[in-house]
PDB file of C-alpha atoms in Angstrom:
ATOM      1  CA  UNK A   1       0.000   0.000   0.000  1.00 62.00           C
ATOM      2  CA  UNK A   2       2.890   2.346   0.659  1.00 68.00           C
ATOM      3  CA  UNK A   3       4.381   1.494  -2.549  1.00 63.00           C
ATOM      4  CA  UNK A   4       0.801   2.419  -4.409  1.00 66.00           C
ATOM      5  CA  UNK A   5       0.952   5.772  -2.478  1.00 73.00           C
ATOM      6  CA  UNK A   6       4.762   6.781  -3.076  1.00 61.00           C
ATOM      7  CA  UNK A   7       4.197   6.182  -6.738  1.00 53.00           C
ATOM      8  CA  UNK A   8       0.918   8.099  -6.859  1.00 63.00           C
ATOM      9  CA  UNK A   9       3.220  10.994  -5.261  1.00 70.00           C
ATOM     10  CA  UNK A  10       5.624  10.842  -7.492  1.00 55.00           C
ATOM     11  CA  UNK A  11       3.210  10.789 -10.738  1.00 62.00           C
ATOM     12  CA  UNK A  12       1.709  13.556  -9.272  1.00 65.00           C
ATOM     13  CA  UNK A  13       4.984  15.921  -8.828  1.00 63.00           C
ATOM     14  CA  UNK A  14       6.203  14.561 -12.096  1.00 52.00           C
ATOM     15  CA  UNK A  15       2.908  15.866 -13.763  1.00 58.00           C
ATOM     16  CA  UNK A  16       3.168  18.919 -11.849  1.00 65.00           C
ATOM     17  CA  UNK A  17       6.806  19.919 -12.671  1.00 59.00           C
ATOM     18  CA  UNK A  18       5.524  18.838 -16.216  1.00 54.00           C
ATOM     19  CA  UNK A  19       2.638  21.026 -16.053  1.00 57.00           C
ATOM     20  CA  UNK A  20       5.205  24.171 -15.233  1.00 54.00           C
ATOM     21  CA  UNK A  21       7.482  23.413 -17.521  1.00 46.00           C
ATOM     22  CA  UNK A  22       5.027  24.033 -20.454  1.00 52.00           C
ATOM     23  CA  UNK A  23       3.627  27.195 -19.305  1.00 51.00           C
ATOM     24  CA  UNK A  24       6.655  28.332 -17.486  1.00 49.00           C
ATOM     25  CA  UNK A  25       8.429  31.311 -20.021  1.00 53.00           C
ATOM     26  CA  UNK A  26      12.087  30.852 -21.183  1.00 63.00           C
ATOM     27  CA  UNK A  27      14.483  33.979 -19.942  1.00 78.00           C
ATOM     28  CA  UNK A  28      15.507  36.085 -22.855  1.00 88.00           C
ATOM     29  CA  UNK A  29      19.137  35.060 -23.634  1.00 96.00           C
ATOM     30  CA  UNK A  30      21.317  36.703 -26.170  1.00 97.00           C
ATOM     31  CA  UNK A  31      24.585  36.358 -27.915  1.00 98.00           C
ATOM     32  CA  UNK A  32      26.521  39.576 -27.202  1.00 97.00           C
ATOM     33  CA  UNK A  33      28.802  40.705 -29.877  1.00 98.00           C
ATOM     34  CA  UNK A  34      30.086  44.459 -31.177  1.00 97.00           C
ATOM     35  CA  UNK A  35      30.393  46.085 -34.040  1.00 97.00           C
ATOM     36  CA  UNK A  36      32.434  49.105 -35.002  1.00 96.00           C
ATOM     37  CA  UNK A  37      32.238  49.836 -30.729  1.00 95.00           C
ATOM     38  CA  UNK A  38      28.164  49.157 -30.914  1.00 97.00           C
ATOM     39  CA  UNK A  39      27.144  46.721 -28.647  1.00 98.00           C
ATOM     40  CA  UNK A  40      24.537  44.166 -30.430  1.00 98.00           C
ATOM     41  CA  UNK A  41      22.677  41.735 -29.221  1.00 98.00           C
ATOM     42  CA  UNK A  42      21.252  38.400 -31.180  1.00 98.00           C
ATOM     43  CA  UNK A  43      19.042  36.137 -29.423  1.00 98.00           C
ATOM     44  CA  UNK A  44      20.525  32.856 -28.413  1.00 96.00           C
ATOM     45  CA  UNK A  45      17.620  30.402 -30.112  1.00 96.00           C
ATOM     46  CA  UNK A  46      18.144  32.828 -33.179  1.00 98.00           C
ATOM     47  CA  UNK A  47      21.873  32.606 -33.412  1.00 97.00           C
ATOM     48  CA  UNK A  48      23.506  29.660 -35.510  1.00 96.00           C
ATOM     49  CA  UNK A  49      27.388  28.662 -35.360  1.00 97.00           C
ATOM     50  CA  UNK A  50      30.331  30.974 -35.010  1.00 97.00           C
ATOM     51  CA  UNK A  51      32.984  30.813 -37.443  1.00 97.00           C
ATOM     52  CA  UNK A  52      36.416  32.639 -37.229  1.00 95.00           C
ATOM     53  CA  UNK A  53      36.632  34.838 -39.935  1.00 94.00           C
ATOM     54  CA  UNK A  54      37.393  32.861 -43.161  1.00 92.00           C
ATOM     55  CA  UNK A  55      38.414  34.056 -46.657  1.00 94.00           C
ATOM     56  CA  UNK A  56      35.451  35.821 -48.298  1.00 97.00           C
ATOM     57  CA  UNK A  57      34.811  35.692 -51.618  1.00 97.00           C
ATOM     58  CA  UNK A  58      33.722  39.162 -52.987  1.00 97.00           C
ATOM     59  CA  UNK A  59      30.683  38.926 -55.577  1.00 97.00           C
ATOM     60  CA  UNK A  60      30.333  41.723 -58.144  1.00 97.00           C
ATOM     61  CA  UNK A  61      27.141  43.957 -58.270  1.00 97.00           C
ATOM     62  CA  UNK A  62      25.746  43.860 -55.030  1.00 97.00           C
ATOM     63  CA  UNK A  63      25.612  46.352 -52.268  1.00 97.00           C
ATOM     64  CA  UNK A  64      28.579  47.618 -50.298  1.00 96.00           C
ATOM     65  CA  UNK A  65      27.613  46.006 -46.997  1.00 97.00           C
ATOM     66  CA  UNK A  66      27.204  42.319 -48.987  1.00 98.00           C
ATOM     67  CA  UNK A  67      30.623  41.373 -48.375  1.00 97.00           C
ATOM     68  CA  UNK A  68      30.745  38.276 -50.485  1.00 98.00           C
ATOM     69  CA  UNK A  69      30.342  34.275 -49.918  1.00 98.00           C
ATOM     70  CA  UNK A  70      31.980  31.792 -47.767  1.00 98.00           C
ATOM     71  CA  UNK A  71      32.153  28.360 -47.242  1.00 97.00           C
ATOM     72  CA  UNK A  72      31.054  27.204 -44.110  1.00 96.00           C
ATOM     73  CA  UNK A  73      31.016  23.588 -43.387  1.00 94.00           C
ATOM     74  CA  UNK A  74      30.774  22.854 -47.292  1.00 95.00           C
ATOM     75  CA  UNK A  75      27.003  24.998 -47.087  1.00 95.00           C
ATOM     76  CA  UNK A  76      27.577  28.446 -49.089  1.00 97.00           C
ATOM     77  CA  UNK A  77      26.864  31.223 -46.825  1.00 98.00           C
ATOM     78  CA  UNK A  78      26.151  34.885 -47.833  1.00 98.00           C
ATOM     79  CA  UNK A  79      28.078  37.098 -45.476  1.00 98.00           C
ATOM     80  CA  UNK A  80      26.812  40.555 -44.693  1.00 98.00           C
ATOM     81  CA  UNK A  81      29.143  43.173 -42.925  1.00 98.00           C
ATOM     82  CA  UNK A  82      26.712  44.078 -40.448  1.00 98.00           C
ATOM     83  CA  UNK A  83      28.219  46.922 -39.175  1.00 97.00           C
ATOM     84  CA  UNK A  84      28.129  48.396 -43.255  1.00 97.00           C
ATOM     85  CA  UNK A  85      24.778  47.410 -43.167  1.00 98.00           C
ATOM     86  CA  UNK A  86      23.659  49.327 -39.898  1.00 97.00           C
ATOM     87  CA  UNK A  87      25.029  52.077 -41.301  1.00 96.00           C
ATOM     88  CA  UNK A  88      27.583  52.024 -38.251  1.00 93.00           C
ATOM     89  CA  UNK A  89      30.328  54.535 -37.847  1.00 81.00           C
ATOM     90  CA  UNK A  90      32.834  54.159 -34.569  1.00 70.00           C
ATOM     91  CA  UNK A  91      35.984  52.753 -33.368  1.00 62.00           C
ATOM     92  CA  UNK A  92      36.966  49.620 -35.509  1.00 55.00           C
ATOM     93  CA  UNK A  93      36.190  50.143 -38.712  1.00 49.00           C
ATOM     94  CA  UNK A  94      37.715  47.939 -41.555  1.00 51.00           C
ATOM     95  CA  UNK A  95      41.380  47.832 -39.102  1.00 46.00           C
ATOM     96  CA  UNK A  96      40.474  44.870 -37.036  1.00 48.00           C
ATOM     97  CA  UNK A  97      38.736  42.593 -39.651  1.00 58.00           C
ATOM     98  CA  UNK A  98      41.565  39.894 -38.868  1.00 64.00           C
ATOM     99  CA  UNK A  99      39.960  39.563 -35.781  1.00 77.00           C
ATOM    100  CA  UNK A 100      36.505  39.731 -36.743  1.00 94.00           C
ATOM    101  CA  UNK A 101      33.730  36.609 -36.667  1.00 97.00           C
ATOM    102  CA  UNK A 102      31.030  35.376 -38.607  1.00 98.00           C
ATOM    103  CA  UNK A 103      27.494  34.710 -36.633  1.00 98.00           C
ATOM    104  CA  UNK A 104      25.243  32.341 -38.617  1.00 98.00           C
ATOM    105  CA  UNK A 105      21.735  32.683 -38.903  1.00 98.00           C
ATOM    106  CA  UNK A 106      19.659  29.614 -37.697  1.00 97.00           C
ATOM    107  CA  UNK A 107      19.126  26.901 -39.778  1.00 96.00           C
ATOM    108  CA  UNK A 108      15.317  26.913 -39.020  1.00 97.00           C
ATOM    109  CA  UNK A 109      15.313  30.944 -40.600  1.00 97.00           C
ATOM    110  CA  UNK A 110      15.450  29.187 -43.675  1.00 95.00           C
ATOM    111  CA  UNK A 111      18.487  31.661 -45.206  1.00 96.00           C
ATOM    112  CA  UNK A 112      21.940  30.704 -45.633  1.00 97.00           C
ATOM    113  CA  UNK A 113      23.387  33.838 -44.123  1.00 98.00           C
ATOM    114  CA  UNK A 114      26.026  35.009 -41.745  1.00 98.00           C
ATOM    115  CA  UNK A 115      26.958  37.882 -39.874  1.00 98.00           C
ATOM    116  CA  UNK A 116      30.205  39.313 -39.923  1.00 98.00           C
ATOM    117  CA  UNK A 117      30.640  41.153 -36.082  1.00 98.00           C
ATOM    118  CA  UNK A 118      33.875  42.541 -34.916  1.00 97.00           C
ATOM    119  CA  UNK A 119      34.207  40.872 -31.690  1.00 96.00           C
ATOM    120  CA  UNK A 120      32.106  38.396 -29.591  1.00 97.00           C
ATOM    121  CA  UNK A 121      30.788  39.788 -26.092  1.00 96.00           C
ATOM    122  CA  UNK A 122      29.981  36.514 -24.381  1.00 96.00           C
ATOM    123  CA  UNK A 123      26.212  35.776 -23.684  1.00 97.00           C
ATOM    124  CA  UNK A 124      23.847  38.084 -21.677  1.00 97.00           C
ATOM    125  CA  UNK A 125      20.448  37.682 -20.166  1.00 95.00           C
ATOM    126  CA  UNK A 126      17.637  39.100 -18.776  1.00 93.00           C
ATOM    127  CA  UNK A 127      18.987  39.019 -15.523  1.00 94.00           C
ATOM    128  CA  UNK A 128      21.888  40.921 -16.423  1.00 95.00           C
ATOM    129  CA  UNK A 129      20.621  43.742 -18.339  1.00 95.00           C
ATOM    130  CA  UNK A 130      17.889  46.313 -17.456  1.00 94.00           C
ATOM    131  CA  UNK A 131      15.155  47.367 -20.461  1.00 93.00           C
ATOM    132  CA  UNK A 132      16.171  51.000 -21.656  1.00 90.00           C
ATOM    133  CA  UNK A 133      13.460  51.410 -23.942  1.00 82.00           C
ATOM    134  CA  UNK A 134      11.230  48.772 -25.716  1.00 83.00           C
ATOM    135  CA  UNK A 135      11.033  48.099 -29.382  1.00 81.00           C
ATOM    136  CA  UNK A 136      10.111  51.137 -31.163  1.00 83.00           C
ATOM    137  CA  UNK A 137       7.549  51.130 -34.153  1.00 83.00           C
ATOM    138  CA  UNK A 138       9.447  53.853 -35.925  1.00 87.00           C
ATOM    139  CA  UNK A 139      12.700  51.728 -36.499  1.00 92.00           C
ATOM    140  CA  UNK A 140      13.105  48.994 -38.393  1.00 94.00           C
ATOM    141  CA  UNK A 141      11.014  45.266 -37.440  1.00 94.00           C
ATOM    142  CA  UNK A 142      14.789  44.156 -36.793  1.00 97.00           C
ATOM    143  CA  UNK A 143      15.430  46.475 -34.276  1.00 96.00           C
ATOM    144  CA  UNK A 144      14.281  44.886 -31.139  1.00 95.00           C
ATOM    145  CA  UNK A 145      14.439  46.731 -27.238  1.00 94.00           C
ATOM    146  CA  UNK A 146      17.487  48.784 -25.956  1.00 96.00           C
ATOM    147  CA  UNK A 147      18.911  46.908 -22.796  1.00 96.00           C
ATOM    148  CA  UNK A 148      21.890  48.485 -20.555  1.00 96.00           C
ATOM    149  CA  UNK A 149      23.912  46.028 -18.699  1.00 96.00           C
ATOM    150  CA  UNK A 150      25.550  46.746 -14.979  1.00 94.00           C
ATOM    151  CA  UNK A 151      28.894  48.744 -16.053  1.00 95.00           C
ATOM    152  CA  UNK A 152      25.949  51.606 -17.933  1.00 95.00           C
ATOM    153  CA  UNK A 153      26.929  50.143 -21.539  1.00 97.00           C
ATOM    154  CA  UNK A 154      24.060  49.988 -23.956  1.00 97.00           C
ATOM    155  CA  UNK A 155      23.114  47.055 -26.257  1.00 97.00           C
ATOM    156  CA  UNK A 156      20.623  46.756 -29.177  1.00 97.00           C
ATOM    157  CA  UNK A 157      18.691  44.000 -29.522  1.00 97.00           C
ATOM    158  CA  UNK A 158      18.877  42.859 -33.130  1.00 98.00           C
ATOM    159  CA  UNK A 159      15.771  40.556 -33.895  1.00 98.00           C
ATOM    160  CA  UNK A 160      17.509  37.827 -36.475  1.00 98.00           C
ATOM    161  CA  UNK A 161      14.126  36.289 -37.631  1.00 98.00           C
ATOM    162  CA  UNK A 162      13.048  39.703 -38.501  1.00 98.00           C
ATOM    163  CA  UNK A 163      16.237  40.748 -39.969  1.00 98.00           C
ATOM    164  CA  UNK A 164      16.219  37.273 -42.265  1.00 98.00           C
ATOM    165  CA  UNK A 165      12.481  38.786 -43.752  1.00 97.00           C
ATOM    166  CA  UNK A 166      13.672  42.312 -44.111  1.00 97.00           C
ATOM    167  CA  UNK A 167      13.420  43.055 -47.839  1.00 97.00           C
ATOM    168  CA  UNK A 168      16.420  45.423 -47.980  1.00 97.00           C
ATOM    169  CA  UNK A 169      18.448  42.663 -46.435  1.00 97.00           C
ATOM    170  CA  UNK A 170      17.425  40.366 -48.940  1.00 97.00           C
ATOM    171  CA  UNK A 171      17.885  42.685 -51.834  1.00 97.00           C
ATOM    172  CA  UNK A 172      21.529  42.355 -51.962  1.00 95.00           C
ATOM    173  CA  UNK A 173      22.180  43.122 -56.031  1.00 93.00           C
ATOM    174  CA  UNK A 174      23.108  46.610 -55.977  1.00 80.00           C
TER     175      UNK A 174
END
């Protein structure tokens, strides 16, 4: 009888703990990274591999900020210089590409695509960073909420799903 009742106990947390895990709300997590001394945040579930920076191909007649193609893992990946396409002037312009990264897209946005960031900032949460200002209608579907962290620097939250829709990210011929 004990038995009976120590299982019926443990169904019942099980299917409780269940239970909370489906309605219980994942914490916002990003990938940190900067560009040209701009602190940008991708979230985490949006984010696909990092790559060191590879040799890019250049590909003639498109737009300034397409920087070209690279293989990544034998997949051809389009590589925008996100910082070119932001329209982002600051510290570390075209000097410190050596160092630079590229950020894939995730497979499930359906585009073959990768970021090219100056330098990777660790990962950041919603624990760690207070909301500045929420999304704002007036910029771009892209640009998600302004966070600032503990040390007073600011980060823009760069929606990737939204970004991988954008038409003038997708129009890359020039």
């Amino acid at each position: 009888m004990a038995k009976r009742e120590a299982l019926r106990e443990l169904q019942t947390r099980l299917a409780e703990r269940l239970a909370a895990a489906r309605t219980h709300q994942r914490a916002a997590a990003w990938l940190a990274v900067e560009c040209r001394g701009h602190g940008l945040l991708f979230p985490l579930q949006q984010a696909g591999e990092i790559f060191s920076l590879l040799p890019v191909l250049p590909v003639p007649h498109t737009h300034a900020w397409f920087a070209g193609v690279a293989n990544l893992r034998g997949g051809l990946y389009g590589v925008v210089d996100l910082a070119a396409f932001l329209g982002m002037v600051g510290a570390g312009s075209e000097g410190g590409r050596e160092q630079g990264h590229l950020v894939a897209l995730n497979a499930s946005l359906g585009l073959n695509c990768a970021l090219l960031v100056d330098r990777l900032a660790g990962l950041r949460s919603a624990e760690q960073l207070h909301c500045e200002e929420p999304a704002d209608s007036s910029k771009p579907a892209f640009a998600g909420g302004r966070w600032r962290d503990a040390n007073g620097r600011r980060w823009q939250e760069i929606v990737l799903s939204s970004l991988a829709e954008d038409e003038r990210f997708l129009r890359v011929a020039g």
